[in-house]
Amino acid sequence: MKVRIHVSLKPGVLDPQGRAVHHALEGLGFSGVEDVRVGRLIELEVADDTTEGQLEDMCRKLLANTVIENFRIETMETA
């Protein structure tokens, strides 16, 4: 089973990478961008019997720093 883990900074946590992207967009002439937050996407291929609880455990223990980041688990449909 394919799983996507979306990791993003919690609201209120400074995002220097997002600020740099925002500044670069303005420098390239893209106006109207009010804020940029940069996160990451992790794709996993796991056994079909992997539970939601196991996935959450993976996120809490390794994939996300839960002090400053949120995560969202998305299970992909298989063909």
CSV table of N, CA and C in Angstrom, one decimal:
chain,number,residue,atom,x,y,z
A,1,MET,N,0.9,-1.2,0.0
A,1,MET,CA,0.0,0.0,0.0
A,1,MET,C,0.9,1.2,0.0
A,2,LYS,N,0.5,2.2,-0.8
A,2,LYS,CA,1.3,3.5,-0.8
A,2,LYS,C,0.6,4.5,0.1
A,3,VAL,N,1.5,5.2,0.9
A,3,VAL,CA,1.1,6.1,1.8
A,3,VAL,C,1.9,7.4,1.6
A,4,ARG,N,1.2,8.5,1.7
A,4,ARG,CA,1.9,9.8,1.7
A,4,ARG,C,1.7,10.5,3.0
A,5,ILE,N,2.8,11.0,3.5
A,5,ILE,CA,2.8,11.8,4.8
A,5,ILE,C,3.2,13.2,4.4
A,6,HIS,N,2.2,14.1,4.7
A,6,HIS,CA,2.4,15.5,4.5
A,6,HIS,C,2.8,16.1,5.9
A,7,VAL,N,4.0,16.8,5.9
A,7,VAL,CA,4.5,17.4,7.1
A,7,VAL,C,4.6,18.9,6.9
A,8,SER,N,4.1,19.7,7.8
A,8,SER,CA,4.2,21.1,7.7
A,8,SER,C,4.4,21.7,9.1
A,9,LEU,N,5.0,22.9,9.1
A,9,LEU,CA,5.2,23.6,10.3
A,9,LEU,C,3.9,24.0,11.0
A,10,LYS,N,3.9,24.0,12.3
A,10,LYS,CA,2.7,24.4,13.0
A,10,LYS,C,2.5,26.0,12.8
A,11,PRO,N,1.3,26.4,12.9
A,11,PRO,CA,1.1,27.9,12.8
A,11,PRO,C,1.9,28.6,13.9
A,12,GLY,N,2.5,29.7,13.6
A,12,GLY,CA,3.3,30.5,14.6
A,12,GLY,C,4.7,30.1,14.6
A,13,VAL,N,5.1,29.0,14.0
A,13,VAL,CA,6.5,28.6,13.9
A,13,VAL,C,7.2,29.3,12.7
A,14,LEU,N,8.3,30.0,13.0
A,14,LEU,CA,8.9,30.7,11.9
A,14,LEU,C,9.4,29.8,10.8
A,15,ASP,N,9.2,30.2,9.6
A,15,ASP,CA,9.6,29.4,8.4
A,15,ASP,C,10.6,30.2,7.5
A,16,PRO,N,11.9,30.1,7.8
A,16,PRO,CA,12.8,30.9,7.0
A,16,PRO,C,12.9,30.5,5.6
A,17,GLN,N,12.7,29.2,5.3
A,17,GLN,CA,12.7,28.7,3.9
A,17,GLN,C,11.5,29.3,3.2
A,18,GLY,N,10.3,29.3,3.8
A,18,GLY,CA,9.1,29.9,3.2
A,18,GLY,C,9.4,31.4,3.0
A,19,ARG,N,10.0,32.1,3.9
A,19,ARG,CA,10.3,33.5,3.7
A,19,ARG,C,11.2,33.7,2.6
A,20,ALA,N,12.2,32.9,2.4
A,20,ALA,CA,13.2,33.0,1.3
A,20,ALA,C,12.4,32.8,-0.1
A,21,VAL,N,11.6,31.8,-0.1
A,21,VAL,CA,10.8,31.6,-1.3
A,21,VAL,C,9.9,32.8,-1.6
A,22,HIS,N,9.3,33.3,-0.6
A,22,HIS,CA,8.4,34.5,-0.8
A,22,HIS,C,9.2,35.7,-1.4
A,23,HIS,N,10.4,35.9,-0.8
A,23,HIS,CA,11.2,37.0,-1.2
A,23,HIS,C,11.6,36.8,-2.7
A,24,ALA,N,12.0,35.5,-3.0
A,24,ALA,CA,12.4,35.2,-4.4
A,24,ALA,C,11.3,35.4,-5.4
A,25,LEU,N,10.1,35.0,-5.0
A,25,LEU,CA,8.9,35.2,-5.9
A,25,LEU,C,8.7,36.7,-6.2
A,26,GLU,N,8.8,37.5,-5.1
A,26,GLU,CA,8.6,38.9,-5.3
A,26,GLU,C,9.7,39.5,-6.2
A,27,GLY,N,10.9,39.0,-6.1
A,27,GLY,CA,12.1,39.4,-6.9
A,27,GLY,C,11.9,39.0,-8.4
A,28,LEU,N,11.1,38.0,-8.6
A,28,LEU,CA,10.9,37.5,-10.0
A,28,LEU,C,9.6,38.2,-10.6
A,29,GLY,N,9.0,39.1,-9.8
A,29,GLY,CA,7.9,39.9,-10.3
A,29,GLY,C,6.5,39.3,-10.0
A,30,PHE,N,6.5,38.2,-9.2
A,30,PHE,CA,5.2,37.6,-8.8
A,30,PHE,C,4.6,38.4,-7.7
A,31,SER,N,3.6,39.2,-7.9
A,31,SER,CA,2.9,40.0,-6.9
A,31,SER,C,1.7,39.2,-6.4
A,32,GLY,N,1.2,39.6,-5.2
A,32,GLY,CA,0.0,39.0,-4.7
A,32,GLY,C,0.2,37.8,-3.9
A,33,VAL,N,1.4,37.3,-3.8
A,33,VAL,CA,1.7,36.2,-2.9
A,33,VAL,C,1.9,36.7,-1.5
A,34,GLU,N,0.9,36.4,-0.6
A,34,GLU,CA,0.9,37.0,0.7
A,34,GLU,C,1.8,36.2,1.8
A,35,ASP,N,1.9,34.9,1.6
A,35,ASP,CA,2.6,34.1,2.6
A,35,ASP,C,3.1,32.8,1.9
A,36,VAL,N,4.2,32.3,2.3
A,36,VAL,CA,4.7,31.0,1.8
A,36,VAL,C,5.1,30.2,3.0
A,37,ARG,N,4.6,29.0,3.1
A,37,ARG,CA,5.0,28.0,4.1
A,37,ARG,C,5.5,26.8,3.3
A,38,VAL,N,6.7,26.3,3.7
A,38,VAL,CA,7.3,25.2,3.0
A,38,VAL,C,7.2,23.9,3.9
A,39,GLY,N,6.8,22.8,3.3
A,39,GLY,CA,6.7,21.6,4.1
A,39,GLY,C,7.4,20.5,3.3
A,40,ARG,N,7.0,19.3,3.6
A,40,ARG,CA,7.6,18.2,2.8
A,40,ARG,C,6.6,17.0,2.7
A,41,LEU,N,6.9,16.2,1.7
A,41,LEU,CA,6.0,15.1,1.4
A,41,LEU,C,6.9,13.8,1.4
A,42,ILE,N,6.5,12.9,2.2
A,42,ILE,CA,7.2,11.6,2.3
A,42,ILE,C,6.3,10.5,1.8
A,43,GLU,N,6.8,9.7,0.8
A,43,GLU,CA,6.0,8.6,0.3
A,43,GLU,C,6.6,7.3,0.8
A,44,LEU,N,5.7,6.5,1.3
A,44,LEU,CA,6.1,5.2,1.8
A,44,LEU,C,5.3,4.1,1.1
A,45,GLU,N,6.0,3.0,0.9
A,45,GLU,CA,5.3,1.7,0.4
A,45,GLU,C,5.4,0.8,1.6
A,46,VAL,N,4.2,0.5,2.1
A,46,VAL,CA,4.1,-0.4,3.3
A,46,VAL,C,3.2,-1.6,3.1
A,47,ALA,N,3.4,-2.6,3.9
A,47,ALA,CA,2.5,-3.8,3.8
A,47,ALA,C,1.1,-3.4,4.0
A,48,ASP,N,0.2,-4.1,3.3
A,48,ASP,CA,-1.2,-3.8,3.3
A,48,ASP,C,-1.9,-3.9,4.7
A,49,ASP,N,-1.2,-4.7,5.6
A,49,ASP,CA,-1.8,-4.8,7.0
A,49,ASP,C,-1.3,-3.8,7.9
A,50,THR,N,-0.5,-2.8,7.4
A,50,THR,CA,0.0,-1.7,8.3
A,50,THR,C,-1.2,-0.9,8.8
A,51,THR,N,-1.3,-0.6,10.1
A,51,THR,CA,-2.4,0.1,10.6
A,51,THR,C,-2.2,1.6,10.7
A,52,GLU,N,-3.2,2.3,10.8
A,52,GLU,CA,-3.2,3.8,11.0
A,52,GLU,C,-2.3,4.1,12.2
A,53,GLY,N,-2.5,3.4,13.3
A,53,GLY,CA,-1.7,3.6,14.5
A,53,GLY,C,-0.2,3.4,14.3
A,54,GLN,N,0.1,2.4,13.5
A,54,GLN,CA,1.6,2.2,13.2
A,54,GLN,C,2.1,3.4,12.4
A,55,LEU,N,1.3,3.8,11.4
A,55,LEU,CA,1.8,5.0,10.6
A,55,LEU,C,1.9,6.2,11.5
A,56,GLU,N,1.0,6.5,12.4
A,56,GLU,CA,1.1,7.6,13.3
A,56,GLU,C,2.3,7.5,14.2
A,57,ASP,N,2.6,6.3,14.6
A,57,ASP,CA,3.8,6.0,15.4
A,57,ASP,C,5.1,6.4,14.7
A,58,MET,N,5.1,6.0,13.4
A,58,MET,CA,6.3,6.3,12.6
A,58,MET,C,6.5,7.8,12.5
A,59,CYS,N,5.4,8.5,12.3
A,59,CYS,CA,5.4,10.0,12.2
A,59,CYS,C,5.9,10.6,13.5
A,60,ARG,N,5.3,10.2,14.6
A,60,ARG,CA,5.7,10.8,15.9
A,60,ARG,C,7.1,10.5,16.3
A,61,LYS,N,7.6,9.3,15.9
A,61,LYS,CA,9.0,8.9,16.4
A,61,LYS,C,10.1,9.3,15.4
A,62,LEU,N,9.8,9.5,14.1
A,62,LEU,CA,10.9,9.8,13.2
A,62,LEU,C,10.5,10.8,12.1
A,63,LEU,N,9.4,10.7,11.5
A,63,LEU,CA,9.1,11.4,10.3
A,63,LEU,C,8.8,12.9,10.5
A,64,ALA,N,8.2,13.2,11.7
A,64,ALA,CA,7.9,14.6,12.0
A,64,ALA,C,8.4,15.0,13.4
A,65,ASN,N,8.8,16.2,13.5
A,65,ASN,CA,9.1,16.8,14.8
A,65,ASN,C,7.8,17.4,15.4
A,66,THR,N,7.1,16.6,16.2
A,66,THR,CA,5.8,17.0,16.6
A,66,THR,C,5.8,18.3,17.6
A,67,VAL,N,7.0,18.7,18.0
A,67,VAL,CA,7.0,19.9,18.8
A,67,VAL,C,6.7,21.1,17.9
A,68,ILE,N,7.2,21.1,16.6
A,68,ILE,CA,7.0,22.2,15.7
A,68,ILE,C,6.3,21.9,14.4
A,69,GLU,N,6.0,20.6,14.2
A,69,GLU,CA,5.4,20.2,12.9
A,69,GLU,C,4.1,19.4,13.2
A,70,ASN,N,3.2,19.6,12.2
A,70,ASN,CA,2.0,18.8,12.1
A,70,ASN,C,2.2,17.8,11.0
A,71,PHE,N,1.5,16.7,11.0
A,71,PHE,CA,1.5,15.7,9.9
A,71,PHE,C,0.1,15.3,9.5
A,72,ARG,N,0.0,14.8,8.3
A,72,ARG,CA,-1.3,14.3,7.8
A,72,ARG,C,-1.0,13.1,7.0
A,73,ILE,N,-1.7,12.0,7.2
A,73,ILE,CA,-1.4,10.7,6.6
A,73,ILE,C,-2.5,10.6,5.5
A,74,GLU,N,-2.0,10.2,4.3
A,74,GLU,CA,-2.9,10.0,3.1
A,74,GLU,C,-2.6,8.6,2.6
A,75,THR,N,-3.6,7.8,2.6
A,75,THR,CA,-3.5,6.4,2.0
A,75,THR,C,-3.9,6.5,0.5
A,76,MET,N,-3.1,6.1,-0.3
A,76,MET,CA,-3.3,6.1,-1.8
A,76,MET,C,-4.1,4.9,-2.2
A,77,GLU,N,-5.0,5.1,-3.2
A,77,GLU,CA,-5.7,4.0,-3.8
A,77,GLU,C,-4.7,3.2,-4.7
A,78,THR,N,-4.8,1.9,-4.7
A,78,THR,CA,-4.0,1.1,-5.5
A,78,THR,C,-4.8,0.6,-6.7
A,79,ALA,N,-4.2,0.5,-7.9
A,79,ALA,CA,-4.8,0.2,-9.1
A,79,ALA,C,-5.1,-1.3,-9.2
